[in-house]
Coordinates of C-alpha atoms and ligand atoms in Angstrom, one line a residue:
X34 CA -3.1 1.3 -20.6
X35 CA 0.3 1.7 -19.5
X36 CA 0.9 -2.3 -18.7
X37 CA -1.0 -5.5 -19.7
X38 CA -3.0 -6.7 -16.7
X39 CA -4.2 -10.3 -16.0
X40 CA -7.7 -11.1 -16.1
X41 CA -10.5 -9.5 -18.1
X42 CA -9.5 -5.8 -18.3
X43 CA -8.3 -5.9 -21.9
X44 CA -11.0 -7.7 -23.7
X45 CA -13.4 -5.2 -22.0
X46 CA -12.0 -2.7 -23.2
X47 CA -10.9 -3.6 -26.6
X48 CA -15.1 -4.4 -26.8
X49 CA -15.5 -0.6 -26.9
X50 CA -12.6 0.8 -27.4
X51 CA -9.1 1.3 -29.6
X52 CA -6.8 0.0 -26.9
X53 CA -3.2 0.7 -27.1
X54 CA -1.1 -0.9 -24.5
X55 CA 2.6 0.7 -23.5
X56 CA 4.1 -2.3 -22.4
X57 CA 6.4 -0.9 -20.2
X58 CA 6.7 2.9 -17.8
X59 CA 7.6 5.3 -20.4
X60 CA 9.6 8.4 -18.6
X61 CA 7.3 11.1 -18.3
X62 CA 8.1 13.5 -21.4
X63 CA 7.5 10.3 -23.3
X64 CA 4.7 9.3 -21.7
X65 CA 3.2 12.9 -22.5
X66 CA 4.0 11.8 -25.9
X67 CA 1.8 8.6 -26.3
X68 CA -0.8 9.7 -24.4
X69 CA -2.1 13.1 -26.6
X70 CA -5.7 12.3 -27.6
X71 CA -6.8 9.7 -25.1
X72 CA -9.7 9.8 -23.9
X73 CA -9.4 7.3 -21.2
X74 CA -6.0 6.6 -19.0
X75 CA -5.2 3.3 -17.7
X76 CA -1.8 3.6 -15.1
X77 CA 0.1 2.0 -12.8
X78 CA 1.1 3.7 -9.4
X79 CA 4.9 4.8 -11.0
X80 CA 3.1 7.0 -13.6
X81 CA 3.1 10.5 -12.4
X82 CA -0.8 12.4 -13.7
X83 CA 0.1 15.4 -13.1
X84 CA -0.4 18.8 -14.7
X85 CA 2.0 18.3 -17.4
X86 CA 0.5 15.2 -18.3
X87 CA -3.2 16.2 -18.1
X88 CA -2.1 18.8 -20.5
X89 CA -0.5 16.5 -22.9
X90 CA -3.5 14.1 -22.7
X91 CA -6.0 17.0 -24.0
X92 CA -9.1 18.2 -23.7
X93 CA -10.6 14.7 -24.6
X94 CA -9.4 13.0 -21.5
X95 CA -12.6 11.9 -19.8
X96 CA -11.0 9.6 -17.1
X97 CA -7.9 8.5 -15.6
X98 CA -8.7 4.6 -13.4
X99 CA -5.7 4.3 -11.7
X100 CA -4.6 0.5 -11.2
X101 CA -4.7 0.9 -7.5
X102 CA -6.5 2.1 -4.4
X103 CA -3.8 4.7 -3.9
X104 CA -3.8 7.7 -5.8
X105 CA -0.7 9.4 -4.7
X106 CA 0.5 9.4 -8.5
X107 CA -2.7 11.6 -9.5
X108 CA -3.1 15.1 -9.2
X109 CA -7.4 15.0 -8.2
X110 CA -7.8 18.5 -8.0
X111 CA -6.1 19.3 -11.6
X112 CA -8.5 16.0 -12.5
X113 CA -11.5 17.8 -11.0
X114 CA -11.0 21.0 -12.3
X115 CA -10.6 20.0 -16.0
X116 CA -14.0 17.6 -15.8
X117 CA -11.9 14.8 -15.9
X118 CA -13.1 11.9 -13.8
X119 CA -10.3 9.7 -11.3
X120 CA -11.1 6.0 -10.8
X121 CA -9.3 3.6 -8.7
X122 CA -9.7 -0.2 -7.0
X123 CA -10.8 0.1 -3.7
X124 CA -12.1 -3.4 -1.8
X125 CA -10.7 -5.7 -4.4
X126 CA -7.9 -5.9 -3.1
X127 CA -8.6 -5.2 0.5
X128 CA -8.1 -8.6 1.8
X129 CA -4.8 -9.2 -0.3
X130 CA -2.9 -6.6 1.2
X131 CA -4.4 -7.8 4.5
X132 CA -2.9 -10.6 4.0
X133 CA 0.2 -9.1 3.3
X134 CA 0.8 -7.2 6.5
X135 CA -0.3 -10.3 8.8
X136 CA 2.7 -12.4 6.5
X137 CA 4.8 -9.6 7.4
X138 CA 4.2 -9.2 10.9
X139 CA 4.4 -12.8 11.5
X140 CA 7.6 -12.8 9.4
X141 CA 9.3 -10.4 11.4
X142 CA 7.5 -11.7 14.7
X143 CA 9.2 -14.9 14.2
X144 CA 12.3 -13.8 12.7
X145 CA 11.2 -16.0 9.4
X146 CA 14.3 -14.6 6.9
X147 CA 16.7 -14.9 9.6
X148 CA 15.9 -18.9 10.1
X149 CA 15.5 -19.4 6.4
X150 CA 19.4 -18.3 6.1
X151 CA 20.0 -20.8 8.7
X152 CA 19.1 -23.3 6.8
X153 CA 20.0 -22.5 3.3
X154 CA 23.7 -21.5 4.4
X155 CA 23.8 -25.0 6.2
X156 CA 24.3 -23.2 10.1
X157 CA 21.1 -25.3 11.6
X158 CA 23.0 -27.7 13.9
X159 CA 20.2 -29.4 16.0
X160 CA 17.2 -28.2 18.0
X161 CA 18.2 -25.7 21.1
X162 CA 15.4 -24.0 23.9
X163 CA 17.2 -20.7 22.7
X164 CA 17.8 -20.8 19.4
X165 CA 16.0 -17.9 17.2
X166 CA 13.7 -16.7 19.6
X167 CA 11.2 -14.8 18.4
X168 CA 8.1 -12.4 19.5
X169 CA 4.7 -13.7 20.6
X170 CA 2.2 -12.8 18.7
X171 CA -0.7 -14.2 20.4
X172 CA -2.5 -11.6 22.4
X173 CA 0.1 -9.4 21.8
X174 CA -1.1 -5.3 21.0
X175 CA -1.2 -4.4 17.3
X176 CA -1.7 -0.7 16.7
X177 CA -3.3 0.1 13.6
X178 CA -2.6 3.6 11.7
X179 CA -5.4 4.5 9.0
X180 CA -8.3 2.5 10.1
X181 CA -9.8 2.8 6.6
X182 CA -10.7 -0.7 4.6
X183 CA -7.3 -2.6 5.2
X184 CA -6.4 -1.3 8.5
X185 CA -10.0 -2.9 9.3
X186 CA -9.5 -5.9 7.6
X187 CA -6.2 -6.3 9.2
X188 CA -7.6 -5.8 12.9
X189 CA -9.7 -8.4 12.0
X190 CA -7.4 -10.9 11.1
X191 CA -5.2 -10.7 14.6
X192 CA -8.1 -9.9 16.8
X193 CA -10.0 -13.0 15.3
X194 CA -7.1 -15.2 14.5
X195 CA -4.6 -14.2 17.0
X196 CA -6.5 -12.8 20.2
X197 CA -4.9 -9.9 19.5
X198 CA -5.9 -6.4 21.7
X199 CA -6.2 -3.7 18.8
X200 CA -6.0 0.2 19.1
X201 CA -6.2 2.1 15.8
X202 CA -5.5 6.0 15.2
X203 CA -7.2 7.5 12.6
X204 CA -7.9 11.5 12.6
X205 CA -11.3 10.8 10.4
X206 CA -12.3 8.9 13.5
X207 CA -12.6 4.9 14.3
X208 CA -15.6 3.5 13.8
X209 CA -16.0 0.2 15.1
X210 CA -17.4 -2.6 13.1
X211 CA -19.3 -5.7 14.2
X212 CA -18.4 -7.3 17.6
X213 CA -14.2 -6.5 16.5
X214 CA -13.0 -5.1 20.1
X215 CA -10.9 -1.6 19.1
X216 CA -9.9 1.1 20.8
X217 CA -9.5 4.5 19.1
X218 CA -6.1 6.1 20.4
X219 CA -4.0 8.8 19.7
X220 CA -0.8 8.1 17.1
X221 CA 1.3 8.8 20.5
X222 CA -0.8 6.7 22.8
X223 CA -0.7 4.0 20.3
X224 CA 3.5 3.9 19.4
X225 CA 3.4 3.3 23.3
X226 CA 1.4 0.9 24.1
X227 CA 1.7 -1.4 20.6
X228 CA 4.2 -4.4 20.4
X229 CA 3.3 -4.3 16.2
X230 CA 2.4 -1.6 14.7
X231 CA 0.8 -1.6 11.5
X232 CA 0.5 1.2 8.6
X233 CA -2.6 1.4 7.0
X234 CA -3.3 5.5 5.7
X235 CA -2.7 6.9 1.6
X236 CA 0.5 8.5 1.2
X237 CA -0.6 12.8 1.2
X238 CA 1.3 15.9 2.6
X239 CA -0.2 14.9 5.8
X240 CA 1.6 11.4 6.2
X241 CA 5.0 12.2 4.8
X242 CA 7.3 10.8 7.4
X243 CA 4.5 10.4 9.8
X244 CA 6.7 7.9 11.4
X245 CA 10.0 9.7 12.0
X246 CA 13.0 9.5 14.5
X247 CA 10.6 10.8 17.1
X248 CA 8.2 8.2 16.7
X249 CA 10.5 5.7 16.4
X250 CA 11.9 6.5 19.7
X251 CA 8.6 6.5 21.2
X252 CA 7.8 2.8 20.2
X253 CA 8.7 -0.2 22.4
X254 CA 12.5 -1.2 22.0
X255 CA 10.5 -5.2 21.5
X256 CA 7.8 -3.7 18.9
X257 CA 7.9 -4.3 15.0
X258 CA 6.8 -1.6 12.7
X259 CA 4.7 -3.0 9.3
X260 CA 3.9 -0.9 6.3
X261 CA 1.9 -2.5 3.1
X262 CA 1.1 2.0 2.9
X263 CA 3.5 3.8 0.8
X264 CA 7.3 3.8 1.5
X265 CA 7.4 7.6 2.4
X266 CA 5.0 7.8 5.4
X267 CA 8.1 6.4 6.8
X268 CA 11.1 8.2 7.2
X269 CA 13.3 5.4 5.7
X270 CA 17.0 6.7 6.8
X271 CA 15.9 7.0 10.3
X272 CA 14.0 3.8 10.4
X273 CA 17.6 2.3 9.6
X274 CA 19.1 4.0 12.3
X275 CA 16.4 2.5 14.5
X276 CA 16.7 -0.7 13.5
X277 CA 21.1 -1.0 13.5
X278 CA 20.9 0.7 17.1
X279 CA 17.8 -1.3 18.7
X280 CA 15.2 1.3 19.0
X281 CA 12.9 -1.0 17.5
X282 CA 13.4 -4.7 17.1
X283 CA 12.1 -4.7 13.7
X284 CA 10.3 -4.5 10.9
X285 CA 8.2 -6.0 8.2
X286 CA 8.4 -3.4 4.8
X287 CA 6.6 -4.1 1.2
X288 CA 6.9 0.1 0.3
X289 CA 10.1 2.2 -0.4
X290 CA 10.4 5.5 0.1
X291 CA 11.8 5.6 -3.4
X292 CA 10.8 2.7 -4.4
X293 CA 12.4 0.6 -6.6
X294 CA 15.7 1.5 -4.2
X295 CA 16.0 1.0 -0.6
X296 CA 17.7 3.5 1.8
X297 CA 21.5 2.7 2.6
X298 CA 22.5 0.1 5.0
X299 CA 18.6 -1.7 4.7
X300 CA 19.2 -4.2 3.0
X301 CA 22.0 -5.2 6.1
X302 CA 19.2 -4.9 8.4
X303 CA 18.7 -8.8 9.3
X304 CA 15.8 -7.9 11.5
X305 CA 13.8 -6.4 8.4
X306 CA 12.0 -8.2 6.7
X307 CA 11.7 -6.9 3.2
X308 CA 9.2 -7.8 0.4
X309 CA 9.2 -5.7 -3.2
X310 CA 5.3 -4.1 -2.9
X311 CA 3.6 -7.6 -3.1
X312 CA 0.4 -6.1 -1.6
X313 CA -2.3 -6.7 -3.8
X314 CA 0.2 -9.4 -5.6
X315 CA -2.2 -12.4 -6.3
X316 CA -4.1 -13.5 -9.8
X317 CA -7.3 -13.2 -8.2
X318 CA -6.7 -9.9 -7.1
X319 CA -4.8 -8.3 -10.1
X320 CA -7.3 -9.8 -12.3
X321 CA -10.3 -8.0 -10.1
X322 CA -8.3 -4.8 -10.0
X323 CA -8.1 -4.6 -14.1
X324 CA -11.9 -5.4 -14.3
X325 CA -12.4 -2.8 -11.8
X326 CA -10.4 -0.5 -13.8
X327 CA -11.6 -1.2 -17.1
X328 CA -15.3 -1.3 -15.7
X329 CA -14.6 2.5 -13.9
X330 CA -13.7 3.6 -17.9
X331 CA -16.7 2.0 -19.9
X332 CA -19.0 3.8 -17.6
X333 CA -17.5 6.8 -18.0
X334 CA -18.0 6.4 -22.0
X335 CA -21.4 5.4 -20.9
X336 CA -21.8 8.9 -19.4
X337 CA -21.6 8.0 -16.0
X338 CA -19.4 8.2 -13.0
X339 CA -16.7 5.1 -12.4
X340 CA -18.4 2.9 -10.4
X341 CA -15.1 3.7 -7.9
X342 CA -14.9 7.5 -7.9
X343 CA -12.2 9.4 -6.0
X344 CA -13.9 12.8 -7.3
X345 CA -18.0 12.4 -7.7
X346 CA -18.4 15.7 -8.0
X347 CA -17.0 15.8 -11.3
X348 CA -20.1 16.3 -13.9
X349 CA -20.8 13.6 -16.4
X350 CA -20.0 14.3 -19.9
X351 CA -22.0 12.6 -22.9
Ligands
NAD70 P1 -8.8 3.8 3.0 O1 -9.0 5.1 2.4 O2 -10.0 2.9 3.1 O3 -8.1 3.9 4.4 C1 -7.1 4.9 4.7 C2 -7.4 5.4 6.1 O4 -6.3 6.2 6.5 C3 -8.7 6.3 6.2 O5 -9.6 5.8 7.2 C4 -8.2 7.6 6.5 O6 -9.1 8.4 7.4 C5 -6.9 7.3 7.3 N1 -5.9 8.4 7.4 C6 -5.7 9.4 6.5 N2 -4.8 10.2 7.0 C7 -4.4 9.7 8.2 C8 -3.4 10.1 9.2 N3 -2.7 11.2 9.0 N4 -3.2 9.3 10.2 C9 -4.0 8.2 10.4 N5 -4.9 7.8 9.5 C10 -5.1 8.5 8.4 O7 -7.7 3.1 2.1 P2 -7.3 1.5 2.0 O8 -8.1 0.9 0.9 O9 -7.4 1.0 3.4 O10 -5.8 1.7 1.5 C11 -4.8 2.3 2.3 C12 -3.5 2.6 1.5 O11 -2.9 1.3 1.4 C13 -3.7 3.1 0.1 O12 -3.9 4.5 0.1 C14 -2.5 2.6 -0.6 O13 -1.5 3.6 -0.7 C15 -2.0 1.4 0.2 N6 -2.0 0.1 -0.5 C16 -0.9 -0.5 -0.7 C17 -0.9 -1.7 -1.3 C18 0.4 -2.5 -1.6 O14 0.5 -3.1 -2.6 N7 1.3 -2.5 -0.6 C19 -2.1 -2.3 -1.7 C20 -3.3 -1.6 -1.5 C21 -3.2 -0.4 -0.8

């Protein structure tokens, strides 16, 4: 286990199993170090699994349960073709990161770190009709890219709480749930039309910089751009650009492109509203994720498939 987690992961594990706990994100030729002989990985999204590390594992590695839903730090198909199984924390933490991108859009909407400075450096001199106006958000469009668990759970939140009209793009298709009113669109359709759009897909070779300077420039010059994704499905120098020249009027960011650094000039960007990846940042959530985690692990010693599987196909070894 690369970090302590809260909640009941550990005492799970240490049940069953000799648990050694890194205490901190070793660079990789170290981490290929401490990690020969395992039979069972436990890391956080800044460990890279890849080749070289599978190799240094061994042939004993069973399972690697990733401490999150994305799996952009794995290598599946090196997983998959050495038996190995590849766990992760889907659902858990679904509504948290939800959550997340409705505080972000409202942030931004409402120009929330702007007015905070206001007060704190003492400038609020009395209540004006123009003073820090904002976008509405009520029944407002929100465009939703990757309508998979949290893109869904996000439409719900604004059409539900805010009356919002929802279109969603999403290549695997958009299936609608319930009575929630969404309109499948294409990605160009929807930077149109959307005063909010929100990024919801995993970070692959597919959605690197799938919002670029194009895209950008296709988007209202009133519309705020969310991502609680990955950092690099944005292109992060361009969405500065877009943001010091008014393209866009702004933006609500909990993912880097290289993350823990932002690009140049970002951090100026007053309209930007900028939170270091909080997504799935509450006790209740963290503490789900690492009994999730743990939990995909003792079933693989149990000869079974983590109960959250990115690669089923992978046959169980006894
Ligand atoms: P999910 O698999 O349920 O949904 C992702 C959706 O994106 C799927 O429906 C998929 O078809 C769609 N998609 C794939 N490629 C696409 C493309 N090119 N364009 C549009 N849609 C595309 O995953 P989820 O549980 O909703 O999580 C989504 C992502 O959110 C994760 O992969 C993870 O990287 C990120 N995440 C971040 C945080 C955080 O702390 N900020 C927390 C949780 C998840």
């Amino acid at each position: 286990m690369t970090l302590s987690v809260p909640g009941p992961a550990e005492s799970l594990l240490r049940e069953r199993c000799e648990l050694e706990i890194l205490g901190e994100i070793l660079p990789p030729e170290r981490y290929r170090e401490v990690i020969a002989g395992a039979d069972a990985l436990l890391p956080q999204l800044r460990d890279r699994i890849d080749e070289a590390a599978l190799d240094a594992a061994g042939p004993g590695l069973r399972v690697v349960s990733n401490y999150a839903v994305g799996l952009d730090n794995v290598d599946i198909p090196g997983c998959t073709q050495r038996g190995i199984y590849v766990g992760h924390t889907p659902d858990v933490l679904t509504d948290a990161t939800a959550d997340l991108a409705m505080t972000l859009l409202l942030s931004a909407a409402r120009r929330v770190v702007e007015s905070d400075r206001e007060m704190r450096d003492g400038r609020y001199d009395g209540w004006r009709p123009d003073y820090l106006l904002g976008q509405e958000v009520t029944g407002a469009t929100l465009g939703i890219i990757g309508f998979g668990r949290i893109g869904k759970a996000v439409a719900r939140r604004a059409a539900g709480g805010f009356a919002m009209r929802i279109l969603a793009y999403d290549p695997v298709g958009v299936v609608r749930e319930g009575d929630l009113d969404v309109e499948a669109c294409s990605l160009d359709r929807l930077l149109i039309e959307s005063d909010f759009v929100s990024c919801h897909v995993p970070l692959t070779e597919e959605t690197h910089h799938l919002i670029g300077e194009a895209e950008l420039a296709s988007m209202r010059r009133s519309a705020i751009l969310v991502n609680t994704s990955r950092g690099p499905i944005i292109d992060e120098a361009a969405l500065v650009n877009a943001l010091r020249s008014g393209v866009i009027a702004g933006a609500g960011l909990d993912v880097y492109e290289r993350e823990p650094e932002m690009a140049a000039g970002l951090a100026d960007c007053i309209t930007a509203v900028l939170l270091p990846h909080l997504g799935s940042a509450t006790g209740k959530t963290r503490a789900a994720m690492g009994e999730l985690a743990a939990r995909n692990i003792l079933n693989v010693l149990d000869g079974k498939a983590p109960l959250a599987c990115a690669n089923p196909e992978v046959a169980p070894r006894r």
